XYZ file of C-alpha atoms in Angstrom:
179
model
C 102.314 76.397 39.700
C 103.392 75.252 43.203
C 104.794 77.954 45.469
C 108.310 76.493 45.570
C 108.531 76.691 41.744
C 107.640 80.389 41.902
C 110.256 80.894 44.607
C 112.930 79.112 42.515
C 111.978 81.109 39.424
C 112.205 84.356 41.422
C 115.614 83.432 42.824
C 116.817 82.540 39.320
C 115.663 85.888 37.897
C 117.313 87.804 40.750
C 120.587 85.866 40.351
C 120.650 86.420 36.575
C 119.899 90.128 37.027
C 122.737 90.450 39.538
C 125.081 88.457 37.323
C 124.335 90.441 34.181
C 124.427 93.708 36.101
C 127.975 93.067 37.309
C 129.449 92.494 33.856
C 131.610 95.410 32.824
C 132.043 96.562 29.277
C 135.702 96.936 28.483
C 138.055 97.309 25.582
C 139.854 94.254 26.903
C 138.970 90.611 26.494
C 140.195 87.238 27.665
C 138.042 85.219 25.280
C 139.555 82.754 22.847
C 142.728 82.299 24.883
C 145.103 79.481 24.137
C 145.315 76.846 26.854
C 149.126 77.072 26.758
C 150.714 80.405 27.627
C 154.273 81.617 28.202
C 154.415 82.641 31.872
C 157.024 84.596 33.850
C 157.059 83.899 37.597
C 158.802 86.221 40.051
C 159.659 85.672 43.705
C 161.864 88.385 45.191
C 164.867 88.635 42.862
C 164.238 85.237 41.239
C 162.527 85.001 37.848
C 161.721 81.980 35.702
C 159.828 81.601 32.421
C 157.937 78.456 31.462
C 154.852 77.313 29.641
C 151.688 77.400 31.696
C 148.517 75.438 31.009
C 145.237 77.256 31.668
C 143.355 74.677 33.765
C 139.648 75.508 33.918
C 139.305 72.835 36.611
C 141.781 74.538 38.937
C 139.577 76.487 41.346
C 141.913 76.143 44.340
C 142.214 79.226 46.560
C 144.640 79.874 49.383
C 142.587 79.539 52.592
C 144.697 82.173 54.381
C 144.554 85.053 51.892
C 141.946 83.814 49.349
C 144.380 84.290 46.440
C 144.051 81.944 43.452
C 146.543 79.068 43.531
C 148.651 78.046 40.546
C 150.240 74.617 40.727
C 153.947 74.307 39.929
C 156.013 71.286 39.053
C 158.904 71.471 41.537
C 161.365 71.138 38.629
C 160.646 74.781 37.749
C 162.079 75.919 41.108
C 165.331 73.961 40.860
C 167.380 77.043 39.946
C 165.868 79.064 42.822
C 167.113 76.702 45.525
C 170.182 75.240 47.085
C 170.799 71.548 46.571
C 169.712 70.908 50.190
C 166.418 72.721 49.639
C 165.724 70.852 46.413
C 166.491 67.567 48.171
C 163.545 68.301 50.506
C 161.299 68.541 47.425
C 162.641 65.233 46.135
C 161.717 63.652 49.486
C 158.260 65.257 49.264
C 157.757 63.754 45.807
C 158.659 60.283 47.094
C 156.822 60.315 50.433
C 154.177 63.063 50.251
C 155.619 64.630 53.412
C 157.214 68.065 53.307
C 159.566 69.127 56.108
C 158.723 72.844 56.503
C 161.148 73.389 59.387
C 164.122 71.862 57.566
C 163.224 73.822 54.418
C 163.135 77.101 56.362
C 166.761 76.476 57.431
C 168.067 76.008 53.878
C 165.934 78.352 51.741
C 164.701 81.942 51.742
C 161.388 80.852 50.158
C 158.746 80.950 52.879
C 156.670 77.792 52.458
C 153.417 77.019 54.243
C 150.864 74.188 53.857
C 147.551 74.624 52.034
C 144.816 71.984 51.998
C 143.575 70.534 48.727
C 141.639 67.571 47.458
C 141.491 65.908 44.074
C 138.798 63.619 42.716
C 139.049 60.259 44.398
C 141.493 61.299 47.125
C 141.386 62.335 50.743
C 142.173 65.904 51.768
C 145.920 66.522 51.613
C 148.400 69.338 52.281
C 150.546 70.954 49.605
C 153.565 73.197 50.221
C 152.919 76.699 48.896
C 154.382 80.195 48.829
C 153.268 83.595 47.598
C 154.759 84.709 44.262
C 155.673 88.368 43.850
C 154.042 88.242 40.409
C 152.822 86.057 37.587
C 153.017 87.620 34.130
C 151.692 86.477 30.771
C 154.714 87.001 28.496
C 152.678 87.556 25.311
C 150.157 90.094 26.644
C 152.024 91.607 29.582
C 149.083 90.892 31.915
C 150.447 90.800 35.475
C 148.884 89.315 38.598
C 150.486 90.120 41.959
C 150.536 87.997 45.133
C 149.466 84.747 43.507
C 149.866 81.664 45.673
C 151.973 78.909 44.115
C 151.371 75.353 45.312
C 154.020 72.735 44.606
C 152.789 69.500 43.062
C 154.048 66.251 44.470
C 153.867 64.734 41.004
C 155.491 65.700 37.731
C 153.077 67.009 35.178
C 151.998 65.096 32.088
C 155.010 63.259 30.693
C 156.190 64.827 27.460
C 154.412 68.116 28.171
C 156.517 71.267 28.164
C 154.476 73.150 30.731
C 155.428 73.298 34.406
C 152.575 75.549 35.606
C 148.873 74.777 35.961
C 147.182 78.160 35.912
C 144.138 78.988 38.019
C 140.855 79.297 36.152
C 140.485 82.978 37.092
C 143.969 84.062 35.968
C 143.459 84.882 32.308
C 145.520 87.029 29.954
C 143.887 90.286 28.972
C 144.306 91.414 25.392
C 143.442 94.792 23.932
C 140.618 94.478 21.418
C 141.124 95.775 17.921
C 139.373 99.159 17.666
C 138.090 98.259 14.170
C 135.794 95.535 15.606
C-alpha cells in the first residue's frame, strides 16, 4: 500500500475516533423531527409565532459572533415595525439594497449586514439582527442569541412558513423512559 494511502487511512481512523468520542449519551433526542415546526421568535418585548421549516441546507453563520442564522421572510416582522421601517424592507425586496442608516432612524431593531451566497449567485449582503430567543412551541426548546437574516424574496408561494431554520437548531424531545 502506498504511503499516502496509509496516511489517509490513519487520518480517517483518528477523525472517526474523535467524532465518536464526542457524542454524548442523553435522555434527549432530536431524531425524527418534522421539517415544519411551530416557532416563537422574541426580540426585546416583541414576540411572533409562525411555522418554521428545518432547512438542512442552511449552514449560514453570522461572521461577527458565529451564531447560526435563521432566514426570515420580512412579512413576519411587519407587526414589529412602523410603516416607515417596513417601507425600507419593501424597497430592499425590489432593489436588493437595504438602507441601514435610514432604518436606524425609524426602528429600534438594530440591523447589520451579513454576507451570504447561494448556488449560482455572487456573494451578497443580507440585513440581519440578533433575536433574543427562538423557541420551538411544541417542545419548549429555546435557543438564545440567534441571528435572523431577512430574505429579499418571499418564501415558497402557498407555504405557511416564514422562517427557514438553521441546520443546527433542532428541537430536543425527552425520550420515553420505557424505550
